Amino acid sequence: MEEFSAGSALSALAERPGEGGITKEQLLLSGLTHSVPNAPLQITKQTNVTPGLRYRNLGKSGLRVSNIGLGTWPTFSPNVTEEQAEQIIVLAVESGINVFDLSEAHSGTRAEVELGRILARRGWKRTCYIVTTKIYWSTRSEERGLSRKHIIESVKASLVRLQLSYIDVVIVHKADPMCPMEEVVRAMHYVISQGWVMYWGTARWSPVEVMEAYTNCRQFNCVTPIVEQTEYHMFCREKTELYMPELYNKIGVGLMAWSPISMGLSQGKEEGSMQLFSRSSFRNKYSSFSWTEDETAAANKDGYGWMKERIQPEETRRQSERIRELNAVAEKLGCSLSQLAIAWCLKNESVQCLLLGASTVVQLYDSIQSLQLVPKLNTNMVAEIERILENKPSRPPMVSTLALR
């Protein structure tokens, strides 16, 4: 990792035989200008650098994030104890992951409270990790919409629960059609001006809504959003592959992807293996970009029964065939299907940070190993996967108005 190039040079000097320490002259010869204490400098070589882990700028901001992050919804679910959650967080930090994403929509306020306790107990330097949390609103909650009142109150409450002096990135979860965009961007600019938040972004916004927010920010001289969180996996590709690169090149909005595999669902090679992927995998090509609240509520209440009613038998059979063929590709590469799905997402250069979910240490460890699989996805292997999926998105052809006359 490029951030540790200086440390690598120091480690090399420390390992020279016959030398008890590093002198100031040695540091100068190595091109470094670090000051040296009177006592010999003790340096331990870092051995837990995760192969394939990289740090990239989030959007066109200066914020450096690891190319994989930890989505904490399954980590702080009711069936995971705080001790188990802390072990997962520790493994993530030791592996080089510096992004921790929280969502009130999925785990309520518990995730912020428990992550705040873990961070305070561990005493890690604040510069070493990035916390992203969401301002979530629901039409069925008392806190309706994205009013200035709701945004400011949500940020203050999150700071208290996290026991932090600031939040790195606040994500506005869902756009509010009933609230003027000017009010939203002015409120986000205010919480950033107060020092409570460093950056802001969006989640589950359409490209048109993101562009509207950016335009309002420019018009009213407010801080622009730097990231959009969106669903991305082998069966949900249109927004990520067609529209997000355009937003990045035009207005600098980066991409933080989630749901490379379904939220901790078990995989298998039987007919039910289709549940490896999330419930929105089976939408039509040009359907909406996000889950509706009705779909979310139905999934929580009735499991996946509602999905079976909407999928035609022929589509179900074809989907199962695709999963079986993908399993064969995974076996050829010597990995699991979930690892192949994660590596496939990371292969897309537009994905600056891929959020992984984990409810156990083993699950997170297995997911992290997917980083080493990315180089194996060469041109031929990617073409084989595309042949199986048969869903590479493409824009509709341009139609000239002159041709309609």
C-alpha positions as a Python dict, from the first residue, in 0.01 Angstrom:
ca = {
    (1, 'M'): (0, 0, 0),
    (2, 'E'): (136, 334, -103),
    (3, 'E'): (59, 495, 233),
    (4, 'F'): (319, 279, 404),
    (5, 'S'): (608, 336, 163),
    (6, 'A'): (802, 532, 423),
    (7, 'G'): (742, 266, 683),
    (8, 'S'): (870, 3, 442),
    (9, 'A'): (1193, 194, 395),
    (10, 'L'): (1241, 219, 769),
    (11, 'S'): (1173, -151, 810),
    (12, 'A'): (1436, -231, 552),
    (13, 'L'): (1692, -28, 744),
    (14, 'A'): (1591, -189, 1071),
    (15, 'E'): (1653, -535, 930),
    (16, 'R'): (2014, -475, 829),
    (17, 'P'): (2237, -726, 1010),
    (18, 'G'): (2484, -598, 1261),
    (19, 'E'): (2302, -272, 1330),
    (20, 'G'): (2138, -219, 1662),
    (21, 'G'): (1924, 77, 1559),
    (22, 'I'): (1875, 353, 1307),
    (23, 'T'): (2092, 662, 1326),
    (24, 'K'): (2008, 1008, 1200),
    (25, 'E'): (2266, 970, 922),
    (26, 'Q'): (2098, 652, 800),
    (27, 'L'): (1765, 828, 787),
    (28, 'L'): (1916, 1113, 584),
    (29, 'L'): (2079, 868, 345),
    (30, 'S'): (1745, 698, 294),
    (31, 'G'): (1591, 1028, 191),
    (32, 'L'): (1373, 1059, 500),
    (33, 'T'): (1364, 1361, 728),
    (34, 'H'): (1212, 1206, 1040),
    (35, 'S'): (1359, 1324, 1368),
    (36, 'V'): (1526, 1050, 1572),
    (37, 'P'): (1507, 1024, 1951),
    (38, 'N'): (1817, 967, 2161),
    (39, 'A'): (1725, 605, 2227),
    (40, 'P'): (1742, 356, 1936),
    (41, 'L'): (1422, 360, 1733),
    (42, 'Q'): (1233, 33, 1758),
    (43, 'I'): (1043, -55, 1442),
    (44, 'T'): (834, -364, 1389),
    (45, 'K'): (765, -481, 1038),
    (46, 'Q'): (400, -484, 935),
    (47, 'T'): (303, -838, 843),
    (48, 'N'): (-77, -816, 818),
    (49, 'V'): (-108, -613, 500),
    (50, 'T'): (-394, -770, 308),
    (51, 'P'): (-300, -864, -49),
    (52, 'G'): (-510, -673, -298),
    (53, 'L'): (-626, -405, -54),
    (54, 'R'): (-598, -58, -205),
    (55, 'Y'): (-687, 294, -99),
    (56, 'R'): (-869, 521, -339),
    (57, 'N'): (-1014, 871, -331),
    (58, 'L'): (-1388, 871, -267),
    (59, 'G'): (-1534, 1057, -561),
    (60, 'K'): (-1318, 1352, -654),
    (61, 'S'): (-1260, 1440, -290),
    (62, 'G'): (-937, 1393, -99),
    (63, 'L'): (-1087, 1132, 135),
    (64, 'R'): (-896, 803, 99),
    (65, 'V'): (-1101, 488, 155),
    (66, 'S'): (-1015, 119, 136),
    (67, 'N'): (-1155, -55, -170),
    (68, 'I'): (-1360, -276, 63),
    (69, 'G'): (-1553, -153, 363),
    (70, 'L'): (-1763, -311, 635),
    (71, 'G'): (-2138, -272, 609),
    (72, 'T'): (-2244, -322, 970),
    (73, 'W'): (-2609, -421, 926),
    (74, 'P'): (-2544, -797, 975),
    (75, 'T'): (-2261, -727, 1222),
    (76, 'F'): (-2494, -554, 1467),
    (77, 'S'): (-2798, -772, 1404),
    (78, 'P'): (-2984, -913, 1706),
    (79, 'N'): (-2828, -1261, 1680),
    (80, 'V'): (-2471, -1126, 1706),
    (81, 'T'): (-2338, -1041, 2052),
    (82, 'E'): (-2134, -728, 2119),
    (83, 'E'): (-1822, -941, 2179),
    (84, 'Q'): (-1863, -1111, 1842),
    (85, 'A'): (-1926, -775, 1674),
    (86, 'E'): (-1608, -635, 1829),
    (87, 'Q'): (-1407, -929, 1695),
    (88, 'I'): (-1538, -857, 1346),
    (89, 'I'): (-1451, -487, 1376),
    (90, 'V'): (-1101, -570, 1500),
    (91, 'L'): (-1040, -811, 1212),
    (92, 'A'): (-1153, -542, 967),
    (93, 'V'): (-914, -284, 1114),
    (94, 'E'): (-623, -528, 1129),
    (95, 'S'): (-687, -621, 765),
    (96, 'G'): (-659, -258, 656),
    (97, 'I'): (-1030, -179, 616),
    (98, 'N'): (-1096, 178, 724),
    (99, 'V'): (-1464, 227, 625),
    (100, 'F'): (-1751, 138, 858),
    (101, 'D'): (-2098, 200, 720),
    (102, 'L'): (-2401, 229, 947),
    (103, 'S'): (-2769, 233, 858),
    (104, 'E'): (-3056, 319, 1089),
    (105, 'A'): (-3295, 173, 833),
    (106, 'H'): (-3152, -176, 886),
    (107, 'S'): (-3028, -198, 1244),
    (108, 'G'): (-3186, 103, 1412),
    (109, 'T'): (-2971, 304, 1652),
    (110, 'R'): (-2803, -3, 1802),
    (111, 'A'): (-2525, -5, 1541),
    (112, 'E'): (-2416, 349, 1625),
    (113, 'V'): (-2425, 285, 2000),
    (114, 'E'): (-2225, -38, 1984),
    (115, 'L'): (-1973, 87, 1729),
    (116, 'G'): (-1919, 395, 1944),
    (117, 'R'): (-1847, 176, 2247),
    (118, 'I'): (-1604, -42, 2051),
    (119, 'L'): (-1414, 255, 1909),
    (120, 'A'): (-1391, 418, 2253),
    (121, 'R'): (-1279, 94, 2418),
    (122, 'R'): (-1013, 21, 2155),
    (123, 'G'): (-876, 375, 2150),
    (124, 'W'): (-778, 372, 1783),
    (125, 'K'): (-655, 700, 1639),
    (126, 'R'): (-942, 895, 1488),
    (127, 'T'): (-745, 940, 1167),
    (128, 'C'): (-733, 563, 1111),
    (129, 'Y'): (-1100, 494, 1041),
    (130, 'I'): (-1390, 647, 849),
    (131, 'V'): (-1746, 630, 979),
    (132, 'T'): (-2037, 674, 741),
    (133, 'T'): (-2386, 690, 882),
    (134, 'K'): (-2724, 766, 731),
    (135, 'I'): (-3003, 1014, 776),
    (136, 'Y'): (-3297, 785, 721),
    (137, 'W'): (-3660, 884, 694),
    (138, 'S'): (-3967, 672, 644),
    (139, 'T'): (-4321, 765, 551),
    (140, 'R'): (-4432, 552, 845),
    (141, 'S'): (-4209, 716, 1106),
    (142, 'E'): (-4260, 1026, 1318),
    (143, 'E'): (-3948, 1183, 1168),
    (144, 'R'): (-4088, 1252, 824),
    (145, 'G'): (-3892, 1389, 533),
    (146, 'L'): (-3559, 1563, 497),
    (147, 'S'): (-3643, 1891, 663),
    (148, 'R'): (-3362, 2104, 804),
    (149, 'K'): (-3496, 2018, 1151),
    (150, 'H'): (-3476, 1643, 1091),
    (151, 'I'): (-3129, 1656, 934),
    (152, 'I'): (-2972, 1862, 1214),
    (153, 'E'): (-3140, 1660, 1490),
    (154, 'S'): (-3031, 1331, 1327),
    (155, 'V'): (-2668, 1441, 1299),
    (156, 'K'): (-2656, 1558, 1662),
    (157, 'A'): (-2813, 1234, 1785),
    (158, 'S'): (-2567, 1024, 1583),
    (159, 'L'): (-2270, 1213, 1731),
    (160, 'V'): (-2394, 1136, 2082),
    (161, 'R'): (-2450, 768, 2008),
    (162, 'L'): (-2114, 727, 1833),
    (163, 'Q'): (-1926, 925, 2101),
    (164, 'L'): (-1740, 1108, 1823),
    (165, 'S'): (-1663, 1474, 1769),
    (166, 'Y'): (-1743, 1447, 1399),
    (167, 'I'): (-1877, 1202, 1140),
    (168, 'D'): (-1673, 1147, 826),
    (169, 'V'): (-1957, 1103, 576),
    (170, 'V'): (-2330, 1146, 634),
    (171, 'I'): (-2541, 968, 375),
    (172, 'V'): (-2894, 1091, 299),
    (173, 'H'): (-3092, 769, 266),
    (174, 'K'): (-3361, 821, -1),
    (175, 'A'): (-3459, 1152, -159),
    (176, 'D'): (-3764, 1333, -29),
    (177, 'P'): (-3998, 1448, -308),
    (178, 'M'): (-4196, 1660, -60),
    (179, 'C'): (-3898, 1866, 59),
    (180, 'P'): (-3732, 2134, -157),
    (181, 'M'): (-3384, 2027, -266),
    (182, 'E'): (-3254, 2370, -165),
    (183, 'E'): (-3350, 2300, 198),
    (184, 'V'): (-3170, 1964, 193),
    (185, 'V'): (-2842, 2095, 50),
    (186, 'R'): (-2844, 2403, 275),
    (187, 'A'): (-2895, 2181, 582),
    (188, 'M'): (-2608, 1952, 479),
    (189, 'H'): (-2388, 2255, 417),
    (190, 'Y'): (-2474, 2382, 766),
    (191, 'V'): (-2379, 2062, 952),
    (192, 'I'): (-2051, 2054, 759),
    (193, 'S'): (-1982, 2421, 839),
    (194, 'Q'): (-2036, 2345, 1208),
    (195, 'G'): (-1764, 2077, 1196),
    (196, 'W'): (-2006, 1798, 1286),
    (197, 'V'): (-1966, 1632, 945),
    (198, 'M'): (-1679, 1626, 696),
    (199, 'Y'): (-1856, 1515, 377),
    (200, 'W'): (-2202, 1415, 264),
    (201, 'G'): (-2347, 1181, 8),
    (202, 'T'): (-2662, 1003, -99),
    (203, 'A'): (-2805, 652, -106),
    (204, 'R'): (-3075, 510, -332),
    (205, 'W'): (-3102, 836, -526),
    (206, 'S'): (-3166, 831, -898),
    (207, 'P'): (-2906, 998, -1125),
    (208, 'V'): (-3155, 1279, -1190),
    (209, 'E'): (-3193, 1344, -816),
    (210, 'V'): (-2816, 1343, -764),
    (211, 'M'): (-2773, 1591, -1048),
    (212, 'E'): (-3047, 1812, -903),
    (213, 'A'): (-2869, 1818, -566),
    (214, 'Y'): (-2540, 1909, -733),
    (215, 'T'): (-2705, 2189, -934),
    (216, 'N'): (-2861, 2335, -618),
    (217, 'C'): (-2528, 2318, -439),
    (218, 'R'): (-2363, 2516, -717),
    (219, 'Q'): (-2645, 2767, -729),
    (220, 'F'): (-2643, 2835, -354),
    (221, 'N'): (-2266, 2791, -299),
    (222, 'C'): (-2305, 2480, -81),
    (223, 'V'): (-2080, 2178, -34),
    (224, 'T'): (-2153, 1920, -304),
    (225, 'P'): (-2211, 1547, -236),
    (226, 'I'): (-1911, 1321, -297),
    (227, 'V'): (-2064, 973, -311),
    (228, 'E'): (-2374, 775, -401),
    (229, 'Q'): (-2436, 440, -236),
    (230, 'T'): (-2606, 197, -471),
    (231, 'E'): (-2683, -170, -506),
    (232, 'Y'): (-2449, -360, -734),
    (233, 'H'): (-2405, -727, -812),
    (234, 'M'): (-2421, -966, -1105),
    (235, 'F'): (-2796, -926, -1143),
    (236, 'C'): (-2827, -553, -1073),
    (237, 'R'): (-2596, -360, -1304),
    (238, 'E'): (-2768, -83, -1497),
    (239, 'K'): (-2725, 214, -1263),
    (240, 'T'): (-2369, 129, -1163),
    (241, 'E'): (-2234, 53, -1507),
    (242, 'L'): (-2422, 308, -1719),
    (243, 'Y'): (-2495, 611, -1505),
    (244, 'M'): (-2248, 629, -1214),
    (245, 'P'): (-1934, 665, -1431),
    (246, 'E'): (-2107, 956, -1606),
    (247, 'L'): (-2186, 1125, -1273),
    (248, 'Y'): (-1827, 1076, -1159),
    (249, 'N'): (-1679, 1229, -1474),
    (250, 'K'): (-1924, 1520, -1486),
    (251, 'I'): (-1970, 1624, -1123),
    (252, 'G'): (-1723, 1414, -922),
    (253, 'V'): (-1972, 1189, -739),
    (254, 'G'): (-1808, 859, -648),
    (255, 'L'): (-1956, 515, -599),
    (256, 'M'): (-1984, 309, -282),
    (257, 'A'): (-2154, -19, -373),
    (258, 'W'): (-2345, -255, -147),
    (259, 'S'): (-2503, -600, -170),
    (260, 'P'): (-2242, -789, -376),
    (261, 'I'): (-2410, -1093, -224),
    (262, 'S'): (-2737, -1109, -38),
    (263, 'M'): (-2719, -997, 324),
    (264, 'G'): (-2561, -1304, 477),
    (265, 'L'): (-2792, -1555, 309),
    (266, 'S'): (-2651, -1903, 278),
    (267, 'Q'): (-2539, -2018, -62),
    (268, 'G'): (-2581, -2359, -210),
    (269, 'K'): (-2593, -2551, -534),
    (270, 'E'): (-2951, -2664, -502),
    (271, 'E'): (-3249, -2489, -654),
    (272, 'G'): (-3262, -2245, -365),
    (273, 'S'): (-2913, -2118, -438),
    (274, 'M'): (-3066, -1829, -627),
    (275, 'Q'): (-3113, -1667, -285),
    (276, 'L'): (-2741, -1598, -275),
    (277, 'F'): (-2827, -1273, -448),
    (278, 'S'): (-3051, -1004, -312),
    (279, 'R'): (-3424, -987, -361),
    (280, 'S'): (-3397, -707, -616),
    (281, 'S'): (-3195, -934, -846),
    (282, 'F'): (-3503, -1027, -1042),
    (283, 'R'): (-3638, -688, -1139),
    (284, 'N'): (-3699, -599, -1498),
    (285, 'K'): (-3415, -418, -1670),
    (286, 'Y'): (-3573, -74, -1658),
    (287, 'S'): (-3749, -92, -1324),
    (288, 'S'): (-3672, 145, -1037),
    (289, 'F'): (-3324, 169, -892),
    (290, 'S'): (-3425, 106, -531),
    (291, 'W'): (-3638, -117, -316),
    (292, 'T'): (-3976, 25, -230),
    (293, 'E'): (-4079, 33, 132),
    (294, 'D'): (-4357, -214, 54),
    (295, 'E'): (-4101, -462, -80),
    (296, 'T'): (-3880, -418, 225),
    (297, 'A'): (-4170, -467, 464),
    (298, 'A'): (-4291, -771, 274),
    (299, 'A'): (-3947, -927, 279),
    (300, 'N'): (-3914, -875, 653),
    (301, 'K'): (-4262, -1014, 717),
    (302, 'D'): (-4297, -1303, 478),
    (303, 'G'): (-3942, -1388, 384),
    (304, 'Y'): (-3907, -1450, 11),
    (305, 'G'): (-4252, -1586, -57),
    (306, 'W'): (-4359, -1262, -224),
    (307, 'M'): (-4072, -1294, -471),
    (308, 'K'): (-4179, -1641, -582),
    (309, 'E'): (-4521, -1506, -672),
    (310, 'R'): (-4372, -1244, -904),
    (311, 'I'): (-4120, -1462, -1086),
    (312, 'Q'): (-4236, -1670, -1377),
    (313, 'P'): (-4142, -2041, -1367),
    (314, 'E'): (-3935, -2009, -1682),
    (315, 'E'): (-3733, -1721, -1535),
    (316, 'T'): (-3684, -1916, -1213),
    (317, 'R'): (-3547, -2213, -1406),
    (318, 'R'): (-3312, -1996, -1613),
    (319, 'Q'): (-3192, -1814, -1303),
    (320, 'S'): (-3107, -2145, -1134),
    (321, 'E'): (-2914, -2253, -1443),
    (322, 'R'): (-2709, -1932, -1428),
    (323, 'I'): (-2625, -1994, -1065),
    (324, 'R'): (-2514, -2350, -1140),
    (325, 'E'): (-2291, -2230, -1421),
    (326, 'L'): (-2143, -1959, -1198),
    (327, 'N'): (-2074, -2226, -937),
    (328, 'A'): (-1878, -2419, -1200),
    (329, 'V'): (-1671, -2108, -1275),
    (330, 'A'): (-1605, -2060, -904),
    (331, 'E'): (-1490, -2422, -871),
    (332, 'K'): (-1255, -2371, -1165),
    (333, 'L'): (-1101, -2073, -986),
    (334, 'G'): (-1085, -2257, -654),
    (335, 'C'): (-1318, -2023, -466),
    (336, 'S'): (-1676, -2006, -343),
    (337, 'L'): (-1959, -1846, -536),
    (338, 'S'): (-1982, -1560, -288),
    (339, 'Q'): (-1609, -1488, -330),
    (340, 'L'): (-1652, -1487, -707),
    (341, 'A'): (-1942, -1243, -675),
    (342, 'I'): (-1734, -1006, -461),
    (343, 'A'): (-1431, -1024, -689),
    (344, 'W'): (-1652, -959, -991),
    (345, 'C'): (-1780, -638, -832),
    (346, 'L'): (-1427, -525, -741),
    (347, 'K'): (-1322, -576, -1103),
    (348, 'N'): (-1532, -272, -1193),
    (349, 'E'): (-1303, 32, -1164),
    (350, 'S'): (-1603, 258, -1100),
    (351, 'V'): (-1653, 94, -759),
    (352, 'Q'): (-1431, 292, -524),
    (353, 'C'): (-1546, 109, -212),
    (354, 'L'): (-1740, -217, -192),
    (355, 'L'): (-1930, -271, 134),
    (356, 'L'): (-1916, -626, 268),
    (357, 'G'): (-2148, -764, 531),
    (358, 'A'): (-2042, -1018, 794),
    (359, 'S'): (-2205, -1171, 1099),
    (360, 'T'): (-1902, -1385, 1191),
    (361, 'V'): (-1526, -1345, 1184),
    (362, 'V'): (-1493, -1641, 947),
    (363, 'Q'): (-1741, -1489, 705),
    (364, 'L'): (-1552, -1160, 693),
    (365, 'Y'): (-1218, -1338, 654),
    (366, 'D'): (-1350, -1541, 360),
    (367, 'S'): (-1488, -1227, 196),
    (368, 'I'): (-1158, -1043, 234),
    (369, 'Q'): (-980, -1325, 53),
    (370, 'S'): (-1179, -1230, -258),
    (371, 'L'): (-928, -948, -309),
    (372, 'Q'): (-672, -1205, -422),
    (373, 'L'): (-917, -1341, -679),
    (374, 'V'): (-951, -1015, -874),
    (375, 'P'): (-630, -1059, -1082),
    (376, 'K'): (-752, -1404, -1189),
    (377, 'L'): (-1055, -1252, -1359),
    (378, 'N'): (-881, -1199, -1691),
    (379, 'T'): (-1047, -1110, -2020),
    (380, 'N'): (-1143, -1468, -2101),
    (381, 'M'): (-1287, -1532, -1755),
    (382, 'V'): (-1490, -1210, -1761),
    (383, 'A'): (-1621, -1300, -2107),
    (384, 'E'): (-1727, -1643, -1975),
    (385, 'I'): (-1918, -1482, -1689),
    (386, 'E'): (-2086, -1238, -1929),
    (387, 'R'): (-2192, -1531, -2146),
    (388, 'I'): (-2357, -1691, -1845),
    (389, 'L'): (-2527, -1375, -1718),
    (390, 'E'): (-2655, -1245, -2052),
    (391, 'N'): (-2750, -914, -1886),
    (392, 'K'): (-2479, -664, -1977),
    (393, 'P'): (-2661, -328, -1972),
    (394, 'S'): (-2662, -97, -2271),
    (395, 'R'): (-2821, 235, -2341),
    (396, 'P'): (-3125, 248, -2571),
    (397, 'P'): (-3031, 372, -2919),
    (398, 'M'): (-3063, 742, -2985),
    (399, 'V'): (-3373, 832, -3181),
    (400, 'S'): (-3360, 1141, -3402),
    (401, 'T'): (-3669, 1359, -3401),
    (402, 'L'): (-3609, 1417, -3772),
    (403, 'A'): (-3664, 1047, -3840),
    (404, 'L'): (-4013, 1067, -3689),
    (405, 'R'): (-4137, 1315, -3949),
}
